[in-house]
């Protein structure tokens, strides 16, 4: 049960977000209100306010941030990208809840005691509101983080935030995951899943240890990206930060996240921006084709389980459990392949005798397939992969080489999206990076110089020094900011 501090933090965060938008440049307010809200607010808690949809840590900063940016700054922040493919995906993600409801008006009879209700128009509105939290993050990032300087600012913010966040992570590795229950009064997940290899893996204020591990892996790789695109003195600091975060990643005890970083670090260190973009695109092809490959049984699941068994029997059993559930859920999803089954447990598998749910959904792809069918999957994953596929073509159109920063960010985004196949580790960071990279590419296609900044009507203050200036390596002479 959440304590009074949990409710205070959730109810006060709209005011914290408002203060950031009033006192910071809009680009800094977008980054830090969403990033800090995700890192410090209680997980697994939904705030129900009168006449408002349920607000979680994923949506509270983005929805109010979108409102403040619209009203205070007078900006028209569109959900429609500039290209035709992007517009199609955005329209599809907005329409797919209604298409799912239209095709799921019939109830499902499990047994004489349990019936799953048919969907109504209210359910479509509820599904759409649930998506708006992430879409607002994506739209804000696309609007305000759309040039090289702000893209770098976003990446640097994530690295700085994670260097600080590693301190409570190390505490939980040593003392066990206790911070959430001690501060907010409840534990956000199953404590047994935080125990591994005779010790603990951290969770702090996130949803699961796997979430904290993938973000640690991404932050370590982004340190290398920043190091390659920085002066030598500053680059050494970033490489040292990457080495430190790799140690923290090992302590997270997540084999997949560690493999991502170990396999891609050499590429991020040695390859050109163009080659990095190509690697990201290959990963994007795997992501978008994965449901078809699993349907056709092309993925060598048996070989993957055997390889995991060479590491430990526990990991092999876990992987086999995931694949078995994927097979069952995918077969069920093919009953409504276009627009899925929707909510109310309709996309789950139930025991016909007891009526209890017997399936476990881990990967976001199979959740998207069951919930919204191929339309829902293509809309969500297509929008996430869009900047990855645009990267090379936009730079060729602009007559420029893909920068290390852009190529490296695309690879790190692709890593996060690949992890959505076995897990549901989508976070506000995912949508921040996707929106920022897409906005950068749209500006590049227009021919806007890469160093041009987004001008906003934010209150300004003179003087000030940029915190962490030694890490960033540049003095700050504009409005005060966390960067």
mmCIF file with all atom_site columns, C-alpha atoms in Angstrom, residues 11 19 60 104 120-121 142 151 175 179 181 206 277-278 283-284 288 295 299 334 341 406 413-414:
data_model
loop_
_atom_site.group_PDB
_atom_site.id
_atom_site.type_symbol
_atom_site.label_atom_id
_atom_site.label_alt_id
_atom_site.label_comp_id
_atom_site.label_asym_id
_atom_site.label_entity_id
_atom_site.label_seq_id
_atom_site.pdbx_PDB_ins_code
_atom_site.Cartn_x
_atom_site.Cartn_y
_atom_site.Cartn_z
_atom_site.occupancy
_atom_site.B_iso_or_equiv
_atom_site.pdbx_formal_charge
_atom_site.auth_seq_id
_atom_site.auth_comp_id
_atom_site.auth_asym_id
_atom_site.auth_atom_id
_atom_site.pdbx_PDB_model_num
ATOM 1  C CA . UNK A 1 11  ? 0.349   14.742  -6.841  1.00 0.00 ? 11  UNK A CA 1
ATOM 2  C CA . UNK A 1 19  ? 8.407   24.952  -12.164 1.00 0.00 ? 19  UNK A CA 1
ATOM 3  C CA . UNK A 1 60  ? 2.255   12.335  -15.434 1.00 0.00 ? 60  UNK A CA 1
ATOM 4  C CA . UNK A 1 104 ? -14.272 -7.186  -30.416 1.00 0.00 ? 104 UNK A CA 1
ATOM 5  C CA . UNK A 1 120 ? -17.190 -0.723  -25.926 1.00 0.00 ? 120 UNK A CA 1
ATOM 6  C CA . UNK A 1 121 ? -16.354 2.733   -27.202 1.00 0.00 ? 121 UNK A CA 1
ATOM 7  C CA . UNK A 1 142 ? 10.432  15.714  -31.634 1.00 0.00 ? 142 UNK A CA 1
ATOM 8  C CA . UNK A 1 151 ? 20.290  15.543  -29.214 1.00 0.00 ? 151 UNK A CA 1
ATOM 9  C CA . UNK A 1 175 ? 21.964  -4.283  1.053   1.00 0.00 ? 175 UNK A CA 1
ATOM 10 C CA . UNK A 1 179 ? 14.681  1.678   -1.153  1.00 0.00 ? 179 UNK A CA 1
ATOM 11 C CA . UNK A 1 181 ? 9.553   -0.088  0.212   1.00 0.00 ? 181 UNK A CA 1
ATOM 12 C CA . UNK A 1 206 ? 11.894  1.271   -11.619 1.00 0.00 ? 206 UNK A CA 1
ATOM 13 C CA . UNK A 1 277 ? 23.501  3.343   -38.989 1.00 0.00 ? 277 UNK A CA 1
ATOM 14 C CA . UNK A 1 278 ? 23.589  0.186   -41.097 1.00 0.00 ? 278 UNK A CA 1
ATOM 15 C CA . UNK A 1 283 ? 18.475  -4.690  -36.047 1.00 0.00 ? 283 UNK A CA 1
ATOM 16 C CA . UNK A 1 284 ? 15.356  -2.782  -37.079 1.00 0.00 ? 284 UNK A CA 1
ATOM 17 C CA . UNK A 1 288 ? 9.764   -5.606  -37.484 1.00 0.00 ? 288 UNK A CA 1
ATOM 18 C CA . UNK A 1 295 ? 4.822   -17.439 -36.961 1.00 0.00 ? 295 UNK A CA 1
ATOM 19 C CA . UNK A 1 299 ? 13.758  -18.390 -35.233 1.00 0.00 ? 299 UNK A CA 1
ATOM 20 C CA . UNK A 1 334 ? -3.865  -15.408 -34.761 1.00 0.00 ? 334 UNK A CA 1
ATOM 21 C CA . UNK A 1 341 ? -8.295  -9.015  -28.844 1.00 0.00 ? 341 UNK A CA 1
ATOM 22 C CA . UNK A 1 406 ? 23.515  10.115  -34.796 1.00 0.00 ? 406 UNK A CA 1
ATOM 23 C CA . UNK A 1 413 ? 17.882  2.864   -29.629 1.00 0.00 ? 413 UNK A CA 1
ATOM 24 C CA . UNK A 1 414 ? 17.910  -0.333  -31.691 1.00 0.00 ? 414 UNK A CA 1
#
